[in-house]
Short mmCIF file of C-alpha atoms and ligand atoms in Angstrom, two decimals:
data_model
loop_
_atom_site.label_atom_id
_atom_site.label_comp_id
_atom_site.label_asym_id
_atom_site.label_seq_id
_atom_site.Cartn_x
_atom_site.Cartn_y
_atom_site.Cartn_z
CA MET A 1 -0.14 -0.07 -0.11
CA GLN A 2 0.99 3.75 -0.48
CA ILE A 3 0.48 6.81 0.46
CA THR A 4 -1.12 8.76 -2.10
CA ASP A 5 -2.03 11.86 -0.81
CA VAL A 6 -1.94 14.33 3.01
CA ARG A 7 -4.19 17.12 3.42
CA ALA A 8 -4.85 19.36 6.09
CA VAL A 9 -8.41 20.37 6.75
CA GLN A 10 -9.07 22.78 9.58
CA LEU A 11 -12.45 23.41 11.61
CA THR A 12 -12.91 26.58 13.63
CA ARG A 13 -15.55 26.30 16.34
CA HIS A 14 -16.49 29.61 18.47
CA LEU A 15 -17.12 29.36 22.39
CA ASP A 16 -20.08 30.38 24.38
CA ARG A 17 -17.78 31.20 27.17
CA PRO A 18 -14.24 31.98 26.58
CA GLN A 19 -11.38 29.41 27.90
CA ARG A 20 -9.06 31.18 30.09
CA ASN A 21 -6.14 29.67 31.66
CA SER A 22 -2.72 31.33 33.17
CA ARG A 23 -1.47 31.55 29.91
CA GLU A 24 -3.92 32.19 26.92
CA SER A 25 -7.94 33.26 26.61
CA ARG A 26 -9.27 31.34 23.90
CA SER A 27 -12.98 32.45 22.23
CA GLU A 28 -12.71 29.77 19.69
CA ARG A 29 -11.05 26.37 19.23
CA THR A 30 -9.50 25.48 15.51
CA PHE A 31 -8.55 22.12 14.94
CA THR A 32 -6.30 21.08 11.94
CA LEU A 33 -7.59 17.58 10.92
CA VAL A 34 -4.90 15.17 8.68
CA LEU A 35 -6.25 13.01 5.85
CA VAL A 36 -3.79 10.51 4.82
CA GLU A 37 -5.03 8.92 1.70
CA THR A 38 -3.81 5.55 -0.14
CA ASP A 39 -3.83 3.32 -3.31
CA ALA A 40 -5.99 0.87 -1.59
CA GLY A 41 -8.83 3.37 -0.97
CA LEU A 42 -8.62 3.72 2.95
CA THR A 43 -8.12 6.99 4.36
CA GLY A 44 -6.28 7.72 7.59
CA LEU A 45 -7.36 10.20 10.07
CA GLY A 46 -4.69 12.29 12.21
CA ASP A 47 -5.09 15.61 14.56
CA ALA A 48 -2.17 18.17 14.31
CA TYR A 49 -2.26 19.62 17.71
CA GLY A 50 0.20 22.36 17.13
CA ASP A 51 0.19 26.24 16.46
CA GLN A 52 -3.03 26.48 14.29
CA ALA A 53 -1.77 29.15 12.18
CA LEU A 54 0.81 26.98 11.10
CA MET A 55 -0.53 23.33 10.61
CA PRO A 56 -1.61 23.43 6.96
CA THR A 57 1.62 24.54 5.51
CA ILE A 58 3.38 22.26 7.63
CA ILE A 59 1.31 18.93 7.00
CA GLU A 60 1.03 20.34 2.94
CA ARG A 61 4.33 21.66 2.12
CA ARG A 62 6.90 20.21 4.74
CA LEU A 63 5.34 16.35 5.65
CA ARG A 64 3.34 15.69 2.58
CA PRO A 65 6.24 15.31 -0.14
CA MET A 66 8.11 12.98 2.28
CA ALA A 67 5.52 11.07 2.90
CA LEU A 68 3.71 10.59 -0.33
CA GLY A 69 4.67 6.84 -1.67
CA LEU A 70 5.93 5.22 1.20
CA ASP A 71 3.96 2.57 2.85
CA PRO A 72 1.26 3.73 5.72
CA CYS A 73 1.36 -0.03 7.51
CA GLN A 74 5.53 0.32 7.84
CA ILE A 75 5.09 2.92 10.61
CA ASP A 76 8.16 2.96 11.63
CA ALA A 77 9.65 3.86 8.55
CA VAL A 78 7.31 6.34 8.02
CA TRP A 79 7.94 8.18 11.31
CA ARG A 80 12.05 7.94 10.75
CA ARG A 81 11.44 9.37 7.19
CA LEU A 82 9.36 12.34 8.59
CA PHE A 83 11.66 12.88 11.64
CA ALA A 84 14.99 11.74 10.79
CA SER A 85 15.68 12.29 6.77
CA ARG A 86 17.01 16.34 7.23
CA ALA A 87 20.56 17.79 8.68
CA PHE A 88 18.78 19.95 10.21
CA TRP A 89 16.77 18.11 12.89
CA GLU A 90 13.21 19.58 14.18
CA THR A 91 12.76 17.64 17.74
CA GLY A 92 10.09 19.44 19.34
CA GLY A 93 7.07 22.14 18.60
CA SER A 94 4.60 22.23 15.53
CA VAL A 95 6.42 20.05 13.14
CA LEU A 96 6.52 17.15 15.68
CA CYS A 97 2.66 17.93 15.98
CA GLY A 98 2.73 17.47 12.02
CA ILE A 99 4.88 14.08 12.34
CA SER A 100 2.33 13.07 15.61
CA ALA A 101 -0.79 13.57 13.50
CA ILE A 102 0.41 11.36 9.92
CA GLU A 103 1.94 8.77 12.67
CA VAL A 104 -1.62 8.26 14.01
CA ALA A 105 -3.18 8.43 10.65
CA CYS A 106 -1.21 5.30 9.72
CA TRP A 107 -2.20 3.63 12.70
CA ASP A 108 -5.43 4.53 11.88
CA ILE A 109 -5.05 3.09 8.20
CA ARG A 110 -2.87 -0.01 9.76
CA GLY A 111 -6.02 -1.18 11.52
CA GLN A 112 -8.72 -0.78 9.01
CA ALA A 113 -6.42 -2.81 6.55
CA GLU A 114 -6.17 -5.80 8.93
CA GLY A 115 -9.75 -4.97 9.85
CA VAL A 116 -8.83 -4.38 14.08
CA PRO A 117 -9.10 -1.64 16.27
CA VAL A 118 -5.93 0.11 16.88
CA ALA A 119 -5.87 -1.28 20.76
CA GLU A 120 -5.95 -4.60 19.35
CA LEU A 121 -2.29 -3.83 16.89
CA LEU A 122 -0.98 -2.12 20.40
CA GLY A 123 -1.07 -5.30 22.30
CA GLY A 124 -4.92 -6.04 22.91
CA ARG A 125 -7.71 -4.09 24.75
CA LYS A 126 -7.58 -4.75 28.20
CA ARG A 127 -10.39 -2.67 29.27
CA ASP A 128 -13.39 -1.37 27.00
CA TRP A 129 -14.20 1.93 29.37
CA ILE A 130 -11.68 4.40 30.01
CA GLU A 131 -12.49 6.48 33.20
CA ALA A 132 -12.04 10.18 32.79
CA TYR A 133 -11.92 13.34 34.42
CA ALA A 134 -13.75 16.39 33.49
CA SER A 135 -11.13 19.02 32.19
CA ASP A 136 -12.36 22.14 32.32
CA LEU A 137 -13.41 24.64 34.89
CA HIS A 138 -11.30 27.71 33.16
CA TRP A 139 -10.72 30.36 35.95
CA GLU A 140 -14.35 32.65 35.88
CA GLU A 141 -16.01 33.74 38.73
CA PRO A 142 -15.54 31.70 41.56
CA PRO A 143 -20.11 30.85 41.76
CA ARG A 144 -19.68 29.89 38.09
CA MET A 145 -16.86 27.53 38.63
CA ALA A 146 -18.50 26.34 41.61
CA GLU A 147 -21.73 25.51 39.63
CA THR A 148 -19.93 23.96 36.49
CA ALA A 149 -17.83 21.51 39.11
CA ALA A 150 -21.21 20.38 40.52
CA ARG A 151 -22.81 19.41 37.46
CA TYR A 152 -19.41 17.46 36.59
CA VAL A 153 -19.98 15.51 39.85
CA GLU A 154 -23.72 15.20 38.91
CA GLN A 155 -23.03 13.52 35.72
CA GLY A 156 -20.82 10.79 37.43
CA TYR A 157 -17.22 12.53 36.91
CA ARG A 158 -15.21 11.24 39.87
CA CYS A 159 -12.44 13.99 39.03
CA VAL A 160 -12.88 17.30 37.90
CA LYS A 161 -9.60 19.87 36.87
CA THR A 162 -9.81 23.26 36.89
CA HIS A 163 -7.27 25.58 35.01
CA ILE A 164 -6.08 28.60 37.47
CA GLY A 165 -2.93 31.08 37.78
CA ALA A 166 -4.67 34.22 36.57
CA PRO A 167 -2.41 36.91 36.18
CA GLY A 168 -1.89 38.59 39.60
CA GLU A 169 -4.88 37.12 41.21
CA GLY A 170 -3.44 34.63 43.50
CA ASP A 171 -5.87 35.16 46.25
CA ARG A 172 -8.72 35.36 43.97
CA ASP A 173 -7.45 31.60 42.47
CA LEU A 174 -7.34 30.36 46.18
CA GLN A 175 -11.49 31.71 46.34
CA ARG A 176 -11.63 29.75 43.28
CA VAL A 177 -10.27 27.02 44.18
CA GLU A 178 -12.30 26.97 47.59
CA ALA A 179 -15.67 27.37 45.41
CA VAL A 180 -14.78 24.20 43.57
CA ARG A 181 -13.92 22.35 46.92
CA GLN A 182 -16.88 23.18 48.33
CA ALA A 183 -19.01 22.54 45.46
CA ILE A 184 -17.92 18.70 44.61
CA GLY A 185 -17.63 17.56 48.21
CA PRO A 186 -14.59 15.98 49.78
CA ASP A 187 -14.92 13.07 48.04
CA VAL A 188 -14.31 14.01 44.25
CA GLY A 189 -10.99 14.30 43.07
CA PHE A 190 -9.61 17.88 42.08
CA MET A 191 -6.60 18.29 39.57
CA ILE A 192 -5.43 21.72 39.92
CA ASP A 193 -3.39 23.00 36.76
CA VAL A 194 -1.88 26.54 36.49
CA ASN A 195 -0.24 26.22 33.17
CA THR A 196 3.61 26.30 33.54
CA VAL A 197 3.08 30.14 34.98
CA PHE A 198 5.04 30.29 38.12
CA GLY A 199 8.74 30.07 38.89
CA PRO A 200 9.96 27.34 41.75
CA GLU A 201 9.17 29.79 44.49
CA GLN A 202 5.90 31.21 43.77
CA ALA A 203 4.68 27.67 42.97
CA LEU A 204 5.70 26.57 46.51
CA ALA A 205 3.95 29.41 48.16
CA PHE A 206 0.96 28.76 45.81
CA GLY A 207 1.39 24.95 46.49
CA ARG A 208 1.57 25.32 50.07
CA ALA A 209 -1.72 27.79 49.74
CA LEU A 210 -3.48 24.57 48.01
CA ILE A 211 -2.74 21.97 50.20
CA LEU A 212 -5.91 22.90 52.45
CA PHE A 213 -7.87 22.03 49.24
CA ARG A 214 -6.55 18.71 48.65
CA PRO A 215 -5.85 18.79 45.00
CA TYR A 216 -5.50 15.42 43.72
CA TRP A 217 -2.46 16.71 41.70
CA TYR A 218 -0.66 20.10 41.17
CA GLU A 219 -0.11 20.19 37.13
CA GLU A 220 3.10 22.00 35.27
CA PRO A 221 3.94 24.21 38.46
CA VAL A 222 6.63 25.60 36.38
CA TRP A 223 8.29 25.96 33.29
CA PRO A 224 8.08 22.51 31.35
CA VAL A 225 11.51 22.06 30.51
CA ASP A 226 12.63 22.58 34.19
CA ALA A 227 12.77 19.03 35.67
CA SER A 228 14.79 20.42 38.35
CA GLY A 229 12.36 22.63 39.39
CA HIS A 230 9.65 20.39 39.40
CA ALA A 231 11.97 17.56 41.83
CA TRP A 232 13.00 20.65 43.80
CA LEU A 233 8.96 21.27 44.72
CA ARG A 234 8.07 17.87 44.78
CA ALA A 235 10.70 17.13 47.48
CA ARG A 236 9.16 20.26 49.27
CA LEU A 237 5.40 19.68 48.74
CA PRO A 238 3.05 16.85 49.90
CA LEU A 239 1.24 16.96 46.66
CA LYS A 240 1.30 15.05 43.64
CA ILE A 241 3.04 16.80 41.13
CA ALA A 242 2.00 15.95 37.22
CA THR A 243 3.43 17.12 34.12
CA GLY A 244 4.73 16.34 30.53
CA GLU A 245 2.22 17.94 28.05
CA ASN A 246 4.82 20.26 26.83
CA LEU A 247 7.59 17.47 26.20
CA TYR A 248 8.33 15.94 23.07
CA LEU A 249 9.89 12.28 22.38
CA SER A 250 10.51 9.76 24.88
CA GLN A 251 14.42 11.13 25.10
CA GLY A 252 12.78 14.38 26.02
CA PHE A 253 11.00 12.99 29.31
CA GLU A 254 14.28 11.63 30.51
CA PRO A 255 14.88 14.51 32.87
CA LEU A 256 11.69 13.75 34.47
CA TRP A 257 12.83 10.53 35.43
CA THR A 258 16.44 11.48 36.48
CA HIS A 259 15.57 13.96 38.59
CA GLN A 260 12.28 12.07 39.96
CA ALA A 261 10.61 15.09 38.88
CA CYS A 262 6.86 13.76 38.85
CA ASP A 263 4.18 11.61 40.32
CA TYR A 264 1.95 12.02 37.07
CA VAL A 265 3.44 12.08 33.42
CA MET A 266 1.17 13.51 31.05
CA PRO A 267 2.39 12.61 27.11
CA ASP A 268 0.27 13.88 24.79
CA ILE A 269 0.14 11.58 21.55
CA LEU A 270 -0.45 14.54 19.23
CA ARG A 271 2.38 16.53 20.63
CA CYS A 272 5.41 14.27 21.74
CA GLY A 273 5.52 11.98 18.48
CA GLY A 274 2.66 9.57 18.10
CA ILE A 275 1.34 6.87 19.20
CA GLU A 276 4.41 4.61 19.45
CA GLN A 277 6.42 7.34 21.15
CA THR A 278 3.70 7.67 23.70
CA ARG A 279 3.77 4.07 24.53
CA GLN A 280 7.43 4.09 24.80
CA ILE A 281 7.13 7.07 27.47
CA CYS A 282 4.29 5.28 29.48
CA GLN A 283 6.31 1.84 29.63
CA THR A 284 9.52 4.10 31.04
CA ALA A 285 7.57 5.76 33.34
CA LEU A 286 5.69 2.69 34.84
CA ARG A 287 9.58 1.13 34.99
CA HIS A 288 10.30 4.67 37.46
CA GLY A 289 7.60 4.28 39.73
CA VAL A 290 5.33 7.34 37.66
CA ILE A 291 1.78 6.80 36.77
CA PRO A 292 1.41 7.63 33.14
CA SER A 293 -1.95 9.84 32.38
CA PRO A 294 -2.01 11.09 28.97
CA HIS A 295 -2.77 14.52 28.07
CA ASN A 296 -5.54 15.08 25.50
CA PHE A 297 -7.10 18.21 24.58
CA SER A 298 -8.10 17.45 21.21
CA SER A 299 -10.65 16.68 18.94
CA GLY A 300 -12.31 13.28 18.43
CA VAL A 301 -9.51 11.99 16.54
CA GLY A 302 -6.70 12.58 19.18
CA LEU A 303 -9.16 11.41 22.16
CA ALA A 304 -9.59 8.15 19.95
CA ALA A 305 -6.03 7.58 19.79
CA THR A 306 -5.76 8.38 23.33
CA LEU A 307 -8.61 5.71 24.41
CA HIS A 308 -7.11 2.66 21.98
CA LEU A 309 -3.86 3.51 23.84
CA MET A 310 -5.29 3.61 27.30
CA ALA A 311 -6.99 0.29 26.41
CA ALA A 312 -3.77 -1.54 25.57
CA LEU A 313 -1.84 -0.10 28.53
CA PRO A 314 -4.47 -0.39 31.62
CA GLU A 315 -1.62 0.65 34.04
CA THR A 316 -2.90 4.10 32.72
CA GLU A 317 -4.60 6.31 34.85
CA TRP A 318 -7.56 9.14 33.94
CA LEU A 319 -8.07 10.02 30.80
CA GLU A 320 -8.28 13.89 29.83
CA PHE A 321 -11.63 14.54 28.58
CA ASP A 322 -13.30 18.13 27.35
CA PRO A 323 -17.05 17.88 28.86
CA THR A 324 -17.85 21.14 27.28
CA GLY A 325 -19.06 19.60 23.86
CA THR A 326 -16.45 22.19 21.95
CA ALA A 327 -14.13 19.61 20.90
CA ILE A 328 -15.81 17.84 17.90
CA TYR A 329 -16.28 14.29 19.43
CA GLU A 330 -20.00 13.31 18.45
CA GLU A 331 -19.54 14.72 14.85
CA LEU A 332 -16.84 12.27 14.12
CA PHE A 333 -17.47 9.21 15.47
CA ILE A 334 -19.06 6.07 13.29
CA GLU A 335 -20.64 5.08 15.98
CA PRO A 336 -21.79 7.51 18.69
CA LEU A 337 -19.00 8.50 21.37
CA GLN A 338 -20.31 6.70 24.48
CA VAL A 339 -20.09 8.58 27.50
CA GLU A 340 -21.69 7.27 30.76
CA ARG A 341 -20.76 8.30 34.56
CA GLY A 342 -17.55 9.81 33.50
CA ARG A 343 -16.24 7.14 31.49
CA VAL A 344 -15.64 6.88 27.95
CA ARG A 345 -15.87 3.75 26.13
CA VAL A 346 -13.23 2.56 23.69
CA PRO A 347 -13.97 2.55 19.95
CA THR A 348 -15.14 -0.69 18.25
CA THR A 349 -14.61 -0.52 14.78
CA PRO A 350 -11.66 -0.90 12.90
CA GLY A 351 -8.19 1.43 12.96
CA LEU A 352 -9.33 4.46 15.50
CA GLY A 353 -13.22 4.23 15.10
CA VAL A 354 -13.48 7.39 13.59
CA ARG A 355 -14.52 9.35 10.78
CA LEU A 356 -15.40 12.67 9.51
CA ARG A 357 -19.16 12.83 8.15
CA LYS A 358 -19.63 14.00 4.82
MG1 MG B 1 -2.30 20.95 31.59
#
């Protein structure tokens, strides 16, 4: 089989309420879906989760010419060709996101060609449902956040995550955390994500103030590449530290292991290099006593890839799931996406089990 075309299709969705974290405020979300076509008539889907201003160019101008003519079922060979055939390497950022998207599309094609879901190609489905946490609660007025959080708990989620770290609003952020904790009660897990906003000292002070509210984990408290900063905090705080969504390639995660920098590691299939890189990162994490909890804040394509990997690797915990309905999940799936009481069903049709509606 040969790759005959690689196309990028962008979709933009306006958000009714902005999604604000410590770094940015989004009033719309754009997704770049990647269609890898073959001479066998099969089309694989990927999701290019990099800088949305660049992704169509990276996919169609840089990566497409390199991918044409390759056998999509030889996934490792495709990956090597895209990643390692130039003198000047791109070892992270949007180019790696583009490579990840094409890698995911190749798994989709291979699954379709063999008539099996991707989880089977990854060693077999060990579970049919993956427990998810509601990843939303972007900072806004505390009562509003409390109301939204309570709704997720009512829907059956056993964990919710907030995105705070609003610039110059440390005290207000603690009010937000307090309001959410009160609304969800003592037994629901509560992840707190500050999206890399602090230096180590500030992160320590804020972390100490969070202890009272019993966070499930404290996510990306400092710069993503500061493994020793994460380790320094971890040694000083009685909180679990989570990080990894901004790292690339299995080698890029090594400083986390050597510094014992985290309790949970969050590789993103669509950023770190694809399904195979993520699988290696998860397996290495487990050898170091770190729990893999894949990052996912993408379209239904990235969600499906994450579901298949988590189904095949039962040691992974907590699917990151966007419950706001803005991530084009339902429209994409052959079978309607099944979300029940905070769990998401692993697709059962061949490949990723997702396709674009005509
Ligand atoms: Mg995060």
